Structure formats: structure tokens, C-alpha cells
Amino acid sequence: MDTWQSPGRLQTIRQIQQTQQWDMLVIGGGITGVGVAREAARQGLNVLLLEQKDFAWGTSSRSSKMVHGGLRYLASGNLKLTSHSVKERERLMNEAPGLVDLMAYSWPHYKGQFPGPKIFALLLALYDKFAGQKYRHFIDKDKALYQLPGLSEDGLMGATRFADAVTDDSRLVMRVLNEAHNDGAVSLNYCQVDSMIKENDHVNGVIASDQVTGERYEIQAKVVVSATGAWADKFRNQMGQASKIRPLRGSHLMIPNWRLPCAQSITLKHPVDGRSMFIYPWEGMTVVGTTDLDNPEMSSMEPSIQASEVDYLLTAANHLFPNSNLVKHDIVATFAGVRPIVSGGALNPSSEKRDHSIWDDEGLVTVSGGKLTTFRLIALDVLKAAAKYLPHVNYHDHGQRIFSEATSGSEYFKLLDAQWQRRLLGFYGQQIDGVCECAKEEGWALVPGTQTFWAQLRFAARMEAVVNLDDLLLRRTRIGLCVPDGGAQFEEKIKHICQQEMHWDEDQWQAQWQAYQATWQRYYYLPAAS
């Protein structure tokens, strides 16, 4: 059975086959890789990005969704990382409202718990100074219980309010990738880089295999950038270098908002080991996360939550909200991501530094580590390393916008309330009118139980390089995380859209639906042992 390929994918493959040499080849379609492609393409470089799975398939669709400065880094004395992160957070909120938005945070203070209100206020004073905004203030016990209903009252002294930002990480990747495309970058998902091509002890290209057709390509490039995150050791090992990455798994629970009402992010200490965690609202759900565990086995399989992690997260939520009595049956979905930490040898995974590192191995420039928030700065550092092979590249920070300004003249756009206009402009930027075109067929009807319009699903199927059904339901949209059974009750509607837009026949649909259901059950729900 042949897999249907969109005209856009076929055109991209022809372009790859016809291009003799690229200025830069980027491996990895997460936020770091697309950030590098975006910054390189805006300078007129001929850039190709290859992703072995789907765009944002790895860490960049499974993060905690927080665009934050990192109070923990400030507490550990990393002022530089915190300052950069806070300033980038403010930039992203200003440039992409609706995609990166301010979210209120509260830290409840309990007697005998560190840090107390005064020390925490001192940390936040510096945090707010970096932002140039004052977000922090203390609320007493009564106000805390009013604003955070159900909170444990035992020893509660009050809470400190502050702010950070929240995003849909997968949509952030797609928006940055689209900006790269607008400046001439070319990208292809489901194309795996197998090995480097070397000439005179210098990397000057790659051998890649198309995961859809099985074809192999020899692709020449002046410099190869590996932005593969937790998989970064793979190609460095091929170059004879020692492993440097310590993959850490962070797992999350998706709980119905009515089961655990939450209007802001709550920071808490786990009652067992004292680790900082969050309970926060996202996409109409309540998320409980995250764990921080070594995940040494890095393969092409997806990471998934373990039974012990489910218990760990439920314990924390029930400790902070003792009357919620959450049980496994309340969990709609789970997701787990692997963070690429550059190992410093710390015994406690949470004590490892989160800075990014860059290595140059004879023309293979590898970047790993770092934070979602600082992807633009990481990209500029990569360009600095690549300047050895691309003498005219400019890696200096001139403060250029990441996102082009976007508006819509569509009459269908004007039918939306202001909050939905803001959200969709943030999600799609200059592609917004394409979404509105899909609304002509679907109207502005929401998928029940989600904050996603059917028109968004149709647009993704039509225009966003969807190859498999899980691309559509787990990354381009989040339907698979927000409704029971991964959206099984909407099978006929989803099938109708996919068959119209991607021309899947009945056999192809059945194969895709069964594969998606197996993926969801194995990697996005409770482990079988639960």
C-alpha cells in the first residue's frame, strides 16, 4: 500500500534532489532546529531542515508548555540564563500574543517550608527587574483560599503571586518553521539522517533515507547542524566523540478541569522528595507535572509515563488539594518528553545545569541542552559556530523580530470573538487566511471538549505536512490529549476530513486509525501496569 504524499512533499523532494549543495543542512525539527533554520534563512542562506519523525515529535511537543525565565536557575545563581530567559519571554509575548501568553503563578507558603515569603520576594524582585515589570505580590491566607479553591489549609500562611508565560510548544515550532519557509528555507519531515559524508576529514553532507518511500539521498552541505536534542550523541559518536547528553524524562497528567479546577499555575513542592512541580491550566484541561528521571534508553520509540510516575504525580496533586481525591480513572491522557541535559555528573538529575552547549566536530556543529524560551539566542550561538564554514553569516544579536506581523482581511475571521482572533493569529500568523478558507467549509465549530476548531484540523490536513494521523491529532492539534480515548468518538468526522484532504482510501484510513489508536494507548495514556 503506497502512502499518499502531498504535492508539497513531492515538490520538496524534487528540490532536494536537484540542489547540488546547501549552505546549511539542519538535522532536527524541534524548536532548536527550526530556530536555527529561521535565523539562517533570514540571512539568505540556502537552508535544508530534515526531521526523522514529525516536526516537534520529540521534546518540543512534550514540554511543560512554559515559556519561563526559570526561577530555579536564579535560585542556583545562574543570573545570566535567567536574565536572558526572562527577556526572551517578554519578547515572545509581545511578538506572538495568542501563542505565548502571560499566565499567573502562585506559590503557596506553608509553615516551615523553604523558601518563605520574604526570601521568595527577594528572588522575585530580581526576576521582575529582568523583565522590567512588577508581577509579584503577596496574598494572605483567605485570599489564597479564595483564588485557589480546594488548596490544603494545614499550615497555610498565604501565597506569592508572580507571572510567567504559557504556550502550545508544537504550534510554536510550526509558527517558527513557517517564518523560516517564508525566507526560503526548505524542510522535510519523515526523512532520517543515517550518517555523515566526509571528505578530507571534513563533514560536507549526509546520507538520508525517506521514511515514507524508502528512497536514500546523498545531500551535500557546507555545514551540517545537528539540533537533535536528546539524540545529539548519535552523530557525535559516529565522529568518534564521547557521549555528553544525559536524557531526563518529564511526564505529565491531563486531568479534566472540572475534576481539578485551576485558573492559574500553582507551584508546589512534592511532599515526598521536595521537588518543584506545577499544576496549571492548558487547553481547557488541568496539567499535573513534571517528573525528572533519567531516561538512558534513547531510541526511535516514543517516551512514555511509567506507573511509578503516575502515582508520584497523583500523590502531589492530592497532597496540595486533599479534597480532590484524584484517581487514575480521572486521567484523560498523559505525555512524556525527554529533556536533553548536558551531563555534569550530578547525582540528582534535577541538579544538572540547563544551559545549552555547542560542539564542532570537523564541520558537524552539534547543539544540545538549553531552554524552549531561549531558542532564538541558541540559534544565534549556532550561527556563530557555523561562521567558520560560512564566512558571511552574521551571528550578532540585532534584536530582529522572530515573527512577522500578521493580520487577516477575511470576512470569516471577523465572525470570531476577539479572544479567538487573538489565539488563531498567534497560532498561524501569516497563514491565518488559509484557516479561514477552511472555515468556509466547517464554520467556526469547536471540536467538543476542546479549544480547537474543526477548521484547524482541516487546515492542518491540507497545508501542514501531515503524513500520519498522530501528526494531526497529537501535534498540529491537541485533540488526542484533551478528550477521552484520544478522540475515538469523532472518528467519522476525522475520517471525512482526512479522506477529503489527504485522499486516503478505506484501507489507508483503517491502517492509520489503528496505528494511531495503538500509539495513543501505548504512549499517551496510562501504562498497561496501571
mmCIF file of C-alpha atoms in Angstrom, residues 199-491:
data_model
loop_
_atom_site.group_PDB
_atom_site.id
_atom_site.type_symbol
_atom_site.label_atom_id
_atom_site.label_comp_id
_atom_site.label_asym_id
_atom_site.label_seq_id
_atom_site.Cartn_x
_atom_site.Cartn_y
_atom_site.Cartn_z
ATOM 1 C CA GLU A 199 35.841 14.369 2.554
ATOM 2 C CA ASN A 200 39.404 15.114 3.695
ATOM 3 C CA ASP A 201 38.313 14.629 7.323
ATOM 4 C CA HIS A 202 35.609 17.274 6.941
ATOM 5 C CA VAL A 203 31.842 16.753 7.054
ATOM 6 C CA ASN A 204 30.321 18.050 3.846
ATOM 7 C CA GLY A 205 26.939 16.360 3.765
ATOM 8 C CA VAL A 206 24.738 13.482 4.899
ATOM 9 C CA ILE A 207 23.153 10.274 3.731
ATOM 10 C CA ALA A 208 19.432 10.330 4.491
ATOM 11 C CA SER A 209 16.565 7.905 3.991
ATOM 12 C CA ASP A 210 12.970 8.858 3.294
ATOM 13 C CA GLN A 211 10.810 7.079 5.879
ATOM 14 C CA VAL A 212 7.765 7.292 3.589
ATOM 15 C CA THR A 213 9.189 5.974 0.311
ATOM 16 C CA GLY A 214 12.380 4.217 1.412
ATOM 17 C CA GLU A 215 14.483 6.276 -1.016
ATOM 18 C CA ARG A 216 18.001 7.292 0.013
ATOM 19 C CA TYR A 217 19.591 10.645 -0.695
ATOM 20 C CA GLU A 218 23.157 11.929 -0.661
ATOM 21 C CA ILE A 219 22.911 15.593 0.291
ATOM 22 C CA GLN A 220 25.863 17.995 0.160
ATOM 23 C CA ALA A 221 26.175 20.988 2.511
ATOM 24 C CA LYS A 222 28.868 23.454 3.543
ATOM 25 C CA VAL A 223 27.999 22.881 7.189
ATOM 26 C CA VAL A 224 25.785 20.343 8.957
ATOM 27 C CA VAL A 225 23.996 21.348 12.170
ATOM 28 C CA SER A 226 22.745 18.608 14.477
ATOM 29 C CA ALA A 227 19.905 20.004 16.587
ATOM 30 C CA THR A 228 18.614 16.623 17.665
ATOM 31 C CA GLY A 229 18.294 17.344 21.379
ATOM 32 C CA ALA A 230 18.331 14.195 23.479
ATOM 33 C CA TRP A 231 19.594 12.235 20.437
ATOM 34 C CA ALA A 232 22.616 14.514 19.927
ATOM 35 C CA ASP A 233 25.206 11.869 20.866
ATOM 36 C CA LYS A 234 24.260 9.668 17.897
ATOM 37 C CA PHE A 235 26.198 11.587 15.252
ATOM 38 C CA ARG A 236 28.974 12.717 17.605
ATOM 39 C CA ASN A 237 29.568 9.059 18.484
ATOM 40 C CA GLN A 238 29.880 8.334 14.746
ATOM 41 C CA MET A 239 32.605 11.010 14.686
ATOM 42 C CA GLY A 240 34.452 9.242 17.485
ATOM 43 C CA GLN A 241 33.365 11.611 20.263
ATOM 44 C CA ALA A 242 32.290 10.593 23.756
ATOM 45 C CA SER A 243 28.664 10.844 24.839
ATOM 46 C CA LYS A 244 27.740 14.074 26.612
ATOM 47 C CA ILE A 245 23.948 14.007 26.896
ATOM 48 C CA ARG A 246 22.009 12.934 29.981
ATOM 49 C CA PRO A 247 18.418 12.391 28.790
ATOM 50 C CA LEU A 248 15.891 13.163 31.520
ATOM 51 C CA ARG A 249 12.230 12.163 31.244
ATOM 52 C CA GLY A 250 9.499 14.531 32.359
ATOM 53 C CA SER A 251 5.968 13.101 32.485
ATOM 54 C CA HIS A 252 2.591 14.826 32.837
ATOM 55 C CA LEU A 253 -1.044 14.002 33.558
ATOM 56 C CA MET A 254 -4.011 15.572 31.739
ATOM 57 C CA ILE A 255 -6.985 15.940 34.116
ATOM 58 C CA PRO A 256 -10.436 17.365 33.251
ATOM 59 C CA ASN A 257 -10.690 20.921 34.509
ATOM 60 C CA TRP A 258 -13.959 20.175 36.294
ATOM 61 C CA ARG A 259 -12.181 17.457 38.296
ATOM 62 C CA LEU A 260 -9.360 19.745 39.405
ATOM 63 C CA PRO A 261 -10.391 23.372 38.752
ATOM 64 C CA CYS A 262 -7.335 25.530 38.180
ATOM 65 C CA ALA A 263 -7.352 29.082 36.824
ATOM 66 C CA GLN A 264 -3.623 29.735 37.236
ATOM 67 C CA SER A 265 -0.382 27.826 37.575
ATOM 68 C CA ILE A 266 0.407 26.632 41.086
ATOM 69 C CA THR A 267 3.986 25.868 42.052
ATOM 70 C CA LEU A 268 4.406 23.253 44.733
ATOM 71 C CA LYS A 269 6.975 21.106 46.478
ATOM 72 C CA HIS A 270 6.415 17.377 46.217
ATOM 73 C CA PRO A 271 5.627 16.038 49.707
ATOM 74 C CA VAL A 272 8.000 13.071 49.298
ATOM 75 C CA ASP A 273 11.208 14.478 47.805
ATOM 76 C CA GLY A 274 10.677 18.259 47.812
ATOM 77 C CA ARG A 275 10.997 18.647 44.020
ATOM 78 C CA SER A 276 9.344 21.689 42.495
ATOM 79 C CA MET A 277 6.290 20.850 40.386
ATOM 80 C CA PHE A 278 3.380 22.616 38.698
ATOM 81 C CA ILE A 279 -0.368 22.225 38.411
ATOM 82 C CA TYR A 280 -1.674 24.522 35.693
ATOM 83 C CA PRO A 281 -4.441 25.137 33.134
ATOM 84 C CA TRP A 282 -3.765 24.344 29.472
ATOM 85 C CA GLU A 283 -6.117 23.861 26.530
ATOM 86 C CA GLY A 284 -9.129 23.702 28.839
ATOM 87 C CA MET A 285 -7.542 20.911 30.902
ATOM 88 C CA THR A 286 -5.521 20.803 34.115
ATOM 89 C CA VAL A 287 -1.956 19.524 33.777
ATOM 90 C CA VAL A 288 -0.003 17.956 36.632
ATOM 91 C CA GLY A 289 3.752 17.745 36.037
ATOM 92 C CA THR A 290 6.527 17.094 35.877
ATOM 93 C CA THR A 291 8.835 14.287 36.912
ATOM 94 C CA ASP A 292 12.601 14.418 36.347
ATOM 95 C CA LEU A 293 14.047 10.944 35.845
ATOM 96 C CA ASP A 294 16.965 9.501 33.925
ATOM 97 C CA ASN A 295 15.895 8.037 30.592
ATOM 98 C CA PRO A 296 19.098 6.396 29.326
ATOM 99 C CA GLU A 297 17.494 4.334 26.549
ATOM 100 C CA MET A 298 17.177 6.738 23.621
ATOM 101 C CA SER A 299 15.644 5.010 20.606
ATOM 102 C CA SER A 300 13.214 5.953 17.862
ATOM 103 C CA MET A 301 10.371 4.824 20.129
ATOM 104 C CA GLU A 302 8.366 7.423 21.971
ATOM 105 C CA PRO A 303 8.949 8.030 25.673
ATOM 106 C CA SER A 304 6.000 7.239 27.914
ATOM 107 C CA ILE A 305 4.980 7.668 31.510
ATOM 108 C CA GLN A 306 5.763 4.859 33.949
ATOM 109 C CA ALA A 307 3.361 3.526 36.592
ATOM 110 C CA SER A 308 5.510 4.918 39.417
ATOM 111 C CA GLU A 309 5.337 8.384 37.842
ATOM 112 C CA VAL A 310 1.539 8.256 37.691
ATOM 113 C CA ASP A 311 1.455 7.516 41.417
ATOM 114 C CA TYR A 312 4.069 10.201 42.129
ATOM 115 C CA LEU A 313 2.103 12.922 40.318
ATOM 116 C CA LEU A 314 -1.252 11.919 41.814
ATOM 117 C CA THR A 315 0.320 11.973 45.286
ATOM 118 C CA ALA A 316 1.462 15.564 44.790
ATOM 119 C CA ALA A 317 -1.905 16.758 43.462
ATOM 120 C CA ASN A 318 -3.871 15.057 46.244
ATOM 121 C CA HIS A 319 -1.495 16.452 48.879
ATOM 122 C CA LEU A 320 -1.973 20.037 47.705
ATOM 123 C CA PHE A 321 -5.715 19.562 47.024
ATOM 124 C CA PRO A 322 -6.692 16.981 49.676
ATOM 125 C CA ASN A 323 -10.410 17.004 48.864
ATOM 126 C CA SER A 324 -9.918 16.330 45.151
ATOM 127 C CA ASN A 325 -9.318 12.596 45.716
ATOM 128 C CA LEU A 326 -7.912 12.143 42.235
ATOM 129 C CA VAL A 327 -7.550 8.576 40.989
ATOM 130 C CA LYS A 328 -6.196 7.025 37.806
ATOM 131 C CA HIS A 329 -9.666 6.893 36.330
ATOM 132 C CA ASP A 330 -9.681 10.716 36.262
ATOM 133 C CA ILE A 331 -6.714 10.852 33.868
ATOM 134 C CA VAL A 332 -7.758 11.607 30.286
ATOM 135 C CA ALA A 333 -4.270 11.364 28.787
ATOM 136 C CA THR A 334 -0.583 11.549 29.636
ATOM 137 C CA PHE A 335 2.505 12.762 27.832
ATOM 138 C CA ALA A 336 6.208 12.349 28.484
ATOM 139 C CA GLY A 337 9.151 14.174 26.985
ATOM 140 C CA VAL A 338 12.899 13.696 27.227
ATOM 141 C CA ARG A 339 14.948 16.786 28.023
ATOM 142 C CA PRO A 340 18.497 16.911 26.636
ATOM 143 C CA ILE A 341 20.700 17.852 29.578
ATOM 144 C CA VAL A 342 24.438 18.205 29.073
ATOM 145 C CA SER A 343 25.728 15.995 31.849
ATOM 146 C CA GLY A 344 27.857 17.494 34.579
ATOM 147 C CA GLY A 345 27.858 14.336 36.654
ATOM 148 C CA ALA A 346 25.306 15.424 39.279
ATOM 149 C CA LEU A 347 23.801 12.585 41.285
ATOM 150 C CA ASN A 348 20.384 14.280 41.340
ATOM 151 C CA PRO A 349 19.006 14.776 37.800
ATOM 152 C CA SER A 350 17.253 17.985 38.865
ATOM 153 C CA SER A 351 20.625 19.478 39.871
ATOM 154 C CA GLU A 352 22.074 19.307 36.358
ATOM 155 C CA LYS A 353 22.525 22.642 34.580
ATOM 156 C CA ARG A 354 20.089 23.589 31.825
ATOM 157 C CA ASP A 355 22.456 25.690 29.698
ATOM 158 C CA HIS A 356 22.994 24.740 26.075
ATOM 159 C CA SER A 357 26.318 23.503 24.692
ATOM 160 C CA ILE A 358 27.754 23.557 21.160
ATOM 161 C CA TRP A 359 30.452 21.294 19.695
ATOM 162 C CA ASP A 360 32.157 21.489 16.308
ATOM 163 C CA ASP A 361 33.439 18.151 15.037
ATOM 164 C CA GLU A 362 35.082 18.812 11.664
ATOM 165 C CA GLY A 363 32.063 20.542 10.153
ATOM 166 C CA LEU A 364 29.366 18.827 12.196
ATOM 167 C CA VAL A 365 28.086 21.537 14.535
ATOM 168 C CA THR A 366 26.049 19.974 17.344
ATOM 169 C CA VAL A 367 23.836 21.911 19.758
ATOM 170 C CA SER A 368 22.005 20.438 22.720
ATOM 171 C CA GLY A 369 20.581 21.478 26.057
ATOM 172 C CA GLY A 370 19.055 24.862 26.736
ATOM 173 C CA LYS A 371 15.504 26.034 27.183
ATOM 174 C CA LEU A 372 12.463 26.406 24.973
ATOM 175 C CA THR A 373 12.342 30.091 25.918
ATOM 176 C CA THR A 374 15.800 30.944 24.589
ATOM 177 C CA PHE A 375 15.659 29.203 21.222
ATOM 178 C CA ARG A 376 16.429 32.447 19.347
ATOM 179 C CA LEU A 377 19.617 33.071 21.335
ATOM 180 C CA ILE A 378 20.658 29.428 20.954
ATOM 181 C CA ALA A 379 20.207 29.759 17.178
ATOM 182 C CA LEU A 380 22.482 32.797 17.070
ATOM 183 C CA ASP A 381 25.143 30.883 19.012
ATOM 184 C CA VAL A 382 24.893 28.073 16.456
ATOM 185 C CA LEU A 383 25.386 30.574 13.629
ATOM 186 C CA LYS A 384 28.470 31.850 15.447
ATOM 187 C CA ALA A 385 29.915 28.330 15.447
ATOM 188 C CA ALA A 386 28.922 27.855 11.785
ATOM 189 C CA ALA A 387 30.601 31.117 10.740
ATOM 190 C CA LYS A 388 33.859 29.169 10.370
ATOM 191 C CA TYR A 389 32.309 27.474 7.325
ATOM 192 C CA LEU A 390 30.041 30.320 6.218
ATOM 193 C CA PRO A 391 32.221 33.436 6.471
ATOM 194 C CA HIS A 392 29.470 35.890 5.579
ATOM 195 C CA VAL A 393 26.982 34.731 8.215
ATOM 196 C CA ASN A 394 26.029 37.344 10.809
ATOM 197 C CA TYR A 395 25.577 35.866 14.278
ATOM 198 C CA HIS A 396 25.262 39.119 16.199
ATOM 199 C CA ASP A 397 22.009 39.840 18.006
ATOM 200 C CA HIS A 398 20.366 42.780 16.295
ATOM 201 C CA GLY A 399 17.059 42.170 18.045
ATOM 202 C CA GLN A 400 15.201 41.317 14.847
ATOM 203 C CA ARG A 401 11.660 40.045 15.216
ATOM 204 C CA ILE A 402 11.157 36.298 15.259
ATOM 205 C CA PHE A 403 7.603 36.596 13.954
ATOM 206 C CA SER A 404 6.298 38.709 11.106
ATOM 207 C CA GLU A 405 3.242 40.775 11.922
ATOM 208 C CA ALA A 406 0.034 39.165 10.732
ATOM 209 C CA THR A 407 -3.484 40.370 10.023
ATOM 210 C CA SER A 408 -6.490 38.932 8.231
ATOM 211 C CA GLY A 409 -8.876 40.557 5.810
ATOM 212 C CA SER A 410 -11.153 37.521 5.678
ATOM 213 C CA GLU A 411 -14.814 38.056 6.410
ATOM 214 C CA TYR A 412 -14.783 34.710 8.196
ATOM 215 C CA PHE A 413 -12.096 35.968 10.558
ATOM 216 C CA LYS A 414 -14.327 38.872 11.538
ATOM 217 C CA LEU A 415 -17.010 36.415 12.653
ATOM 218 C CA LEU A 416 -14.794 35.307 15.549
ATOM 219 C CA ASP A 417 -14.799 36.860 19.010
ATOM 220 C CA ALA A 418 -11.680 38.856 19.857
ATOM 221 C CA GLN A 419 -10.201 36.112 22.062
ATOM 222 C CA TRP A 420 -10.383 33.563 19.237
ATOM 223 C CA GLN A 421 -8.994 36.043 16.713
ATOM 224 C CA ARG A 422 -6.025 36.622 19.006
ATOM 225 C CA ARG A 423 -5.419 32.913 19.544
ATOM 226 C CA LEU A 424 -5.622 31.938 15.872
ATOM 227 C CA LEU A 425 -3.407 34.843 14.764
ATOM 228 C CA GLY A 426 -0.884 33.687 17.332
ATOM 229 C CA PHE A 427 -1.069 30.059 16.219
ATOM 230 C CA TYR A 428 -0.930 30.654 12.457
ATOM 231 C CA GLY A 429 0.475 34.131 11.802
ATOM 232 C CA GLN A 430 0.540 34.863 8.088
ATOM 233 C CA GLN A 431 -1.248 31.587 7.341
ATOM 234 C CA ILE A 432 -4.420 32.759 9.071
ATOM 235 C CA ASP A 433 -6.393 33.259 5.870
ATOM 236 C CA GLY A 434 -5.782 29.606 4.971
ATOM 237 C CA VAL A 435 -7.503 28.622 8.210
ATOM 238 C CA CYS A 436 -10.370 30.982 7.374
ATOM 239 C CA GLU A 437 -10.717 29.280 3.968
ATOM 240 C CA CYS A 438 -11.246 26.002 5.800
ATOM 241 C CA ALA A 439 -13.854 27.690 7.998
ATOM 242 C CA LYS A 440 -15.929 28.293 4.860
ATOM 243 C CA GLU A 441 -16.468 24.529 4.771
ATOM 244 C CA GLU A 442 -16.540 23.810 8.510
ATOM 245 C CA GLY A 443 -17.839 27.037 10.020
ATOM 246 C CA TRP A 444 -16.350 28.039 13.365
ATOM 247 C CA ALA A 445 -17.435 24.894 15.201
ATOM 248 C CA LEU A 446 -15.276 23.659 18.046
ATOM 249 C CA VAL A 447 -14.364 20.026 18.487
ATOM 250 C CA PRO A 448 -16.487 19.264 21.606
ATOM 251 C CA GLY A 449 -14.449 19.281 24.796
ATOM 252 C CA THR A 450 -11.504 21.126 23.213
ATOM 253 C CA GLN A 451 -10.356 24.606 22.254
ATOM 254 C CA THR A 452 -9.761 23.504 18.658
ATOM 255 C CA PHE A 453 -11.950 24.338 15.671
ATOM 256 C CA TRP A 454 -12.684 21.690 13.068
ATOM 257 C CA ALA A 455 -11.360 24.242 10.553
ATOM 258 C CA GLN A 456 -7.926 23.975 12.207
ATOM 259 C CA LEU A 457 -7.963 20.214 11.747
ATOM 260 C CA ARG A 458 -8.858 20.618 8.080
ATOM 261 C CA PHE A 459 -6.174 23.274 7.550
ATOM 262 C CA ALA A 460 -3.502 21.079 9.128
ATOM 263 C CA ALA A 461 -4.506 18.111 6.967
ATOM 264 C CA ARG A 462 -4.417 20.323 3.885
ATOM 265 C CA MET A 463 -1.343 22.501 4.461
ATOM 266 C CA GLU A 464 0.868 21.384 7.354
ATOM 267 C CA ALA A 465 2.887 18.401 6.091
ATOM 268 C CA VAL A 466 0.797 15.776 7.878
ATOM 269 C CA VAL A 467 1.975 12.274 6.991
ATOM 270 C CA ASN A 468 0.373 10.170 9.735
ATOM 271 C CA LEU A 469 -2.778 10.564 11.781
ATOM 272 C CA ASP A 470 -0.875 11.099 15.029
ATOM 273 C CA ASP A 471 0.796 14.163 13.427
ATOM 274 C CA LEU A 472 -2.675 15.622 13.055
ATOM 275 C CA LEU A 473 -4.247 14.676 16.395
ATOM 276 C CA LEU A 474 -1.293 14.914 18.777
ATOM 277 C CA ARG A 475 0.817 17.796 17.402
ATOM 278 C CA ARG A 476 -0.895 20.003 14.787
ATOM 279 C CA THR A 477 -3.925 19.891 17.071
ATOM 280 C CA ARG A 478 -4.180 18.518 20.635
ATOM 281 C CA ILE A 479 -7.448 16.645 20.286
ATOM 282 C CA GLY A 480 -5.758 13.391 21.304
ATOM 283 C CA LEU A 481 -4.712 14.869 24.656
ATOM 284 C CA CYS A 482 -7.927 16.661 25.547
ATOM 285 C CA VAL A 483 -10.756 14.180 25.035
ATOM 286 C CA PRO A 484 -11.190 10.583 26.258
ATOM 287 C CA ASP A 485 -9.837 7.695 24.195
ATOM 288 C CA GLY A 486 -7.781 10.020 22.029
ATOM 289 C CA GLY A 487 -10.880 11.344 20.255
ATOM 290 C CA ALA A 488 -12.377 7.999 19.253
ATOM 291 C CA GLN A 489 -15.905 9.422 19.415
ATOM 292 C CA PHE A 490 -15.014 11.730 16.499
ATOM 293 C CA GLU A 491 -13.650 9.011 14.246
#
